[in-house]
Amino acid sequence: MEMPQPNPEILMRKNTVLARLRQVLPSDAIIHDEAETRAYECDALTAYKCPPMLAVLPSNTQEVSDVLRICHQEGVPVVPRGAGTSLAGGALPTADCVILGVARMNEVLETDYDNRFIRVQTGRTNLSVTGAVEAEDFFYAPDPSSQLACAIAGNIAMNSGGAHCLKYGVTTNNLLGVTMVMMDGSVVEFGGAFLDAGGLDLLGLICGSEGQLGVVTEATLRILRKPEGARPVLMGFSDNEVAGQCVSDIIKSGILPVAIEFMDRLCIEACENFAKAGYPECESLLIVEVEGSEAEIDSQLSKIMEIAKRHDPVELRQSQSEDESARIWLGRKSAFGAMGQINDYMCLDGTIPVSSLPYVLRRIGELSEEYGLDVGNVFHAGDGNMHPLILFDANKPGDLEKCEAFGAEILKLCVDAGGCLTGEHGVGIEKRDLMTHQYSPQDLEAQMQVKDVFDPSWLLNPAKVFPLSVSESRREAQIAAE
Amino acid sequence: MKPETEAELAEIVSRLKEPVRIVGGGTGGILEPDAELSTTGLSGITLYEPGALTLVAQAGTPVAQIEKQLAAEGQHLAFEPADYRELLSTTGEPTIGGVVAANVSGPRRIQSGACRDFLLGVRFVDGQGMVIKNGGRVMKNVTGYDLVKLMAGSWGTLGVLSEVSLKVLPKPETTATLSIQTNDLDLAIQAMSKALRSPFEVSGAAYDPEQGQVYLRIEGFSESVDYRSEKLRVELAEFGDISDNSNSEALWTEIRDANTFGGMEGDVWRISVKPSDAPQIVAKLAARKTLLDWGGGLIWALVPSGADIRARLDRFQGHATLVRANLDTFDSLGRFQSENAAISALTKGIRKKFDPRGIFNPGMMG
């Protein structure tokens, strides 16, 4: 993946920038040694690495503001970083950038159960937001598989989803307000502990903008009361298409499960070895979860199982205990790690209309044979968000390139089927050059105009989201202006 | 002007010399400027997949037509688009484009989300006649910036919507409404908060001070509704007698449409606040009549014509929108609350990019 050449002018001024940053940050919040900046050279898309010029770890909004003001004045690009779990290279540095990590900003600022919100610093991890309200039986709904590690800052930047968003929505549906520092250092409040402020929905625009419009330091999040209980049911089928039809029938029946997850044979076996969840041996597996009281769960599951029976399942089994439910979910949420034990893999994230599921799965199978690379499929079936995992050998010359070409074909297939390139991981650098397949030049221009307004100098997280050739004139205008 | 295709719409916009008001069914009562660009020629459901919970429709499609088609499959628009004809004394047929442009959301906002939360994709024509699409027709999509949210609630000031795609949901099998009698607003808010803090999935929480009634809505399969209603009665016993309301559907339609203010003299405001702030806000309003929705987070208020509510509330946490008034009052107070300098600069910057000639609904949003 091509990245722009670092600006030698900026690299020459490293010591000047460092000296200015030292005036506003404690010394332990600045990383400048070449051996230590290496810790920030990549995120979870480990195929691409580039150590930044400097990294800073501010502790509050004021420090973030100081850092951005200085970088803005010095014309230095800034790459914001949450926990570095992006699968799309969203936090990949450029050699001439300052990495701004929010990891030290992890305080809970306010919890309000009567009004059902929590305000946190955005370095706080997703799961620890729920941890902060669990004693009152509340939770924060978006649940990306990386929730133990990933930060709210990254969740907001990528508009992260998770397994349970069929019912609860993704980050943008659970975000009430943010404190954001603009590239020039000014601090702006968007939204708050009330719903749907008038005026343009800038909060909705900021969520999912991949750290290119500003650095979000504090967030007001909607918290929900936990349901009385939840229970998954496992459904095994001998055919992917039949499983897809079953998903569609469940949704049409009027029942809205909180989650409908799909795995194919390769993933089922890998996850079973990893989590011992008791997954059946079959071609495709659905995990369908419903919530409520015991009686409500019984009644919903009986309706769902009635539908499943019409599709001749090879296995149909409700979880019998909380422990079993936990293992069923552990298996699903460990899918990426489990596949990683088989080989190197590339994880895709396209979304398709649920109705196209059988066709797209069949076509992925054909492509797998053409490319000679195995593919495992695991995805959020209720909302059509697919995660094909392409297995390859990073040590074998040419395999990564072949894998990337295969991945690109799958993503184009998703778009052509009426879907999109990315459902929850974001564009980052990974899908940047495919954007022209989904969007026309005018569509991309409209999006870039938004960045022009928020970050006219194009210094925030540059070289992401938009194809380099498309954003080139804007990025170069900035360099020329210096 | 009433284009019948998106291409024709783009052509018309690119040739516009004067500002226009963009009109769907005309039920919003927007009267300025004189020249009108109607979307009603762009009508029809383009795609409906019940098994994928998605519907795509042209912007001028009547909401009633969409609701009818959804009902045939046991589905609905869960954000409950309101019908403000009675409130605003307007006629015409509400369109889906109008609903999206104003981000109109009803009582279920607190549980299911707003119109913007159900909007999956848009196609629109910008101020220079360019056709732009964003989002799509799938539920999870983070490809590029979310201009879909930006367009929802932008009141036509960034572009003319030509097509929208929406997530739809199964329509609940049964609805029950519990009523609690109280004339104390503090108690009413506390009761609604307690209900919304429970795990029993309350999908509507409103208070009518005139009737002295708190209304709590529970929806779903009938045995589940019975169970949760019973649990809520126990949970809320401290607030006094709880009765069943037999007329759920009509009741929530009235709350959704705020039609109780229809034909009454005075201005109508819609104020979004933190629910626990509602009692002190209502006290400051000194309104002739109020209605609270969203567990207290939404206050409808009727005040004497021309009264400046924002001055009365003085820098409160929230947002006050003028919904119904005469033209002079709209001109002097503005429909929307003015924003701080930073947000105002961003808003103006975005509008300048999307509508550089300032031809769409000028004066509507700052």
Coordinates of C-alpha atoms in Angstrom, one line a residue, chain A residues 110 112-117 136 138 158-159 161-162 165-167 170 172-173 182 188-190 193-202 204-205 207-210 212-213 222 225-228 248 251-252 254-256 293 296 299 303 351-355 380 382-383 385 417-427 435 438-440 442-443 446-447 449-454 465-466, chain B residues 49-53 73 75 103 105 109-112 114 116-118 124 126 128 130-135 137-147 149-150 152-154 157-158 167 169-171 173 192-194 196-201 221 223-225 227-228 231 235 272-277 294-295 317-319 321 336 339-340 342-343 345-347 349-351 353-354 365:
Chain A
E110 CA -19.9 11.6 35.0
D112 CA -26.2 9.6 35.3
Y113 CA -28.6 6.6 35.6
D114 CA -31.8 8.7 35.7
N115 CA -30.9 10.3 32.4
R116 CA -29.2 7.2 31.2
F117 CA -25.8 8.5 30.0
E136 CA -26.2 -0.6 38.5
F138 CA -26.4 -1.0 33.0
M158 CA -14.6 4.2 12.9
N159 CA -18.3 4.2 14.0
G161 CA -20.4 -1.9 15.5
G162 CA -20.4 -5.4 17.0
C165 CA -26.1 -4.0 16.8
L166 CA -29.1 -5.7 15.0
K167 CA -31.0 -4.6 18.1
V170 CA -23.7 0.9 16.2
T172 CA -23.4 6.6 16.1
N173 CA -26.7 5.4 17.4
M182 CA -9.9 20.9 16.1
V188 CA -15.6 22.5 20.5
E189 CA -18.6 20.8 22.2
F190 CA -21.1 18.9 19.9
A193 CA -26.9 14.9 27.4
F194 CA -30.0 15.6 25.4
L195 CA -31.4 14.2 22.1
D196 CA -31.2 15.6 18.6
A197 CA -30.0 19.2 19.0
G198 CA -31.2 21.4 16.1
G199 CA -28.9 22.6 13.4
L200 CA -26.8 20.4 11.2
D201 CA -26.0 17.0 12.6
L202 CA -22.3 17.6 13.0
G204 CA -23.3 12.3 13.2
L205 CA -20.7 13.6 10.7
C207 CA -18.7 9.8 14.1
G208 CA -17.0 7.6 11.5
S209 CA -14.8 10.3 10.1
E210 CA -11.7 8.2 11.0
Q212 CA -9.7 13.3 10.1
L213 CA -12.0 16.1 11.3
R222 CA -26.1 6.4 26.0
R225 CA -30.4 -1.2 31.4
K226 CA -29.3 -4.8 31.0
P227 CA -32.0 -7.2 29.9
E228 CA -33.2 -9.7 32.5
S248 CA -34.2 -14.0 6.2
I251 CA -36.3 -11.6 10.3
K252 CA -39.5 -11.6 8.3
G254 CA -41.5 -10.3 13.2
I255 CA -39.0 -11.4 15.8
L256 CA -35.9 -9.2 16.2
S293 CA -37.2 -12.9 31.1
E296 CA -40.0 -14.4 27.1
S299 CA -41.4 -18.1 23.8
K303 CA -40.9 -19.4 17.5
T351 CA -21.6 -5.5 3.9
I352 CA -24.2 -6.9 1.5
P353 CA -28.0 -6.9 1.4
V354 CA -29.1 -10.0 3.4
S355 CA -30.9 -11.3 0.3
H380 CA -23.1 -10.7 11.4
G382 CA -28.8 -10.2 10.6
D383 CA -27.3 -7.1 9.1
N385 CA -21.9 -7.5 7.6
A417 CA -24.3 -6.8 -4.9
G418 CA -25.8 -3.6 -3.5
G419 CA -23.6 -3.4 -0.4
C420 CA -20.5 -1.5 0.7
L421 CA -16.7 -1.8 1.2
T422 CA -16.7 -1.7 5.0
G423 CA -19.4 -2.2 7.6
E424 CA -17.6 -1.5 10.8
H425 CA -13.8 -1.5 10.4
G426 CA -13.4 1.7 8.4
V427 CA -11.5 2.5 5.2
M435 CA -13.4 4.0 -2.8
Q438 CA -18.3 2.6 -4.6
Y439 CA -18.3 6.3 -5.0
S440 CA -18.2 8.6 -8.1
Q442 CA -18.6 13.9 -7.2
D443 CA -19.5 11.7 -4.2
A446 CA -18.6 16.1 -1.4
Q447 CA -16.9 14.2 1.4
Q449 CA -15.2 19.3 1.1
V450 CA -16.3 18.4 4.6
K451 CA -12.6 17.8 5.5
D452 CA -11.7 21.1 3.9
V453 CA -14.1 22.8 6.4
F454 CA -12.9 21.0 9.5
V465 CA -10.0 7.2 3.5
F466 CA -9.5 8.8 0.1
Chain B
E49 CA -37.0 -6.2 0.9
P50 CA -38.9 -7.3 4.1
G51 CA -36.4 -10.1 4.8
A52 CA -33.6 -7.5 4.8
L53 CA -35.6 -4.9 6.7
E73 CA -45.7 -7.2 5.6
Q75 CA -43.5 -3.9 9.3
N103 CA -35.4 14.4 11.0
S105 CA -39.1 11.4 15.1
R109 CA -37.2 8.0 19.7
I110 CA -36.1 7.1 23.3
Q111 CA -36.1 3.4 22.6
S112 CA -35.5 2.8 18.9
A114 CA -34.5 9.0 15.6
R116 CA -31.5 9.8 11.3
D117 CA -30.8 6.5 13.0
F118 CA -32.9 4.6 10.5
F124 CA -29.4 14.3 -3.4
D126 CA -26.3 19.8 -4.4
Q128 CA -24.6 23.3 -8.3
M130 CA -24.4 17.7 -8.9
V131 CA -26.0 14.3 -8.1
I132 CA -24.4 12.9 -4.9
K133 CA -25.0 9.7 -3.2
N134 CA -23.9 8.6 0.3
G135 CA -24.4 5.5 2.4
R137 CA -29.1 0.2 1.5
V138 CA -27.3 -1.9 4.1
M139 CA -27.5 -1.5 7.9
K140 CA -23.8 -1.4 8.6
N141 CA -21.8 1.0 6.5
V142 CA -18.8 3.1 7.5
T143 CA -17.5 3.6 4.0
G144 CA -16.3 7.2 3.9
Y145 CA -17.9 10.1 5.8
D146 CA -21.4 9.9 7.0
L147 CA -23.2 12.5 4.9
K149 CA -26.6 11.9 9.0
L150 CA -25.6 15.3 7.8
A152 CA -31.1 14.2 7.9
G153 CA -32.4 17.3 9.6
S154 CA -30.6 19.7 7.3
T157 CA -30.2 23.7 3.1
L158 CA -27.5 21.4 1.7
K167 CA -34.2 0.5 7.8
L169 CA -38.7 -3.0 11.7
P170 CA -41.3 -5.6 12.5
K171 CA -44.5 -3.9 13.8
E173 CA -47.9 -7.4 17.8
M192 CA -40.8 8.0 33.7
S193 CA -37.1 7.8 34.6
K194 CA -37.7 4.8 36.9
L196 CA -36.9 3.8 31.6
R197 CA -34.3 2.6 34.0
S198 CA -36.1 -0.8 34.2
P199 CA -35.2 -3.7 31.9
F200 CA -38.9 -3.8 30.7
E201 CA -38.3 -2.0 27.4
F221 CA -45.7 -10.2 21.6
E223 CA -47.5 -12.6 26.6
S224 CA -44.4 -10.5 26.9
V225 CA -46.4 -7.3 27.0
Y227 CA -45.5 -9.9 31.7
R228 CA -43.6 -6.6 31.4
K231 CA -43.5 -6.0 36.4
E235 CA -41.8 -1.4 40.1
S272 CA -34.9 19.2 23.8
V273 CA -33.4 18.9 27.3
K274 CA -31.9 16.4 29.8
P275 CA -35.0 14.8 31.3
S276 CA -34.2 15.7 34.9
D277 CA -33.9 19.3 33.9
W294 CA -39.2 11.3 25.6
G295 CA -39.4 10.7 29.3
Q317 CA -28.3 22.8 28.4
G318 CA -30.4 21.8 25.4
H319 CA -32.1 23.2 22.3
T321 CA -36.8 25.1 18.2
F336 CA -33.4 27.2 15.3
E339 CA -25.1 28.0 17.9
N340 CA -21.8 29.0 19.4
A342 CA -17.2 27.5 16.4
I343 CA -20.2 25.4 15.4
A345 CA -18.5 28.7 11.5
L346 CA -18.5 24.9 10.7
T347 CA -22.1 25.0 9.7
G349 CA -18.5 26.5 5.9
I350 CA -20.4 23.3 5.1
R351 CA -23.3 25.1 3.6
K353 CA -19.5 24.1 0.1
F354 CA -22.7 22.3 -0.6
M365 CA -30.9 27.6 9.3

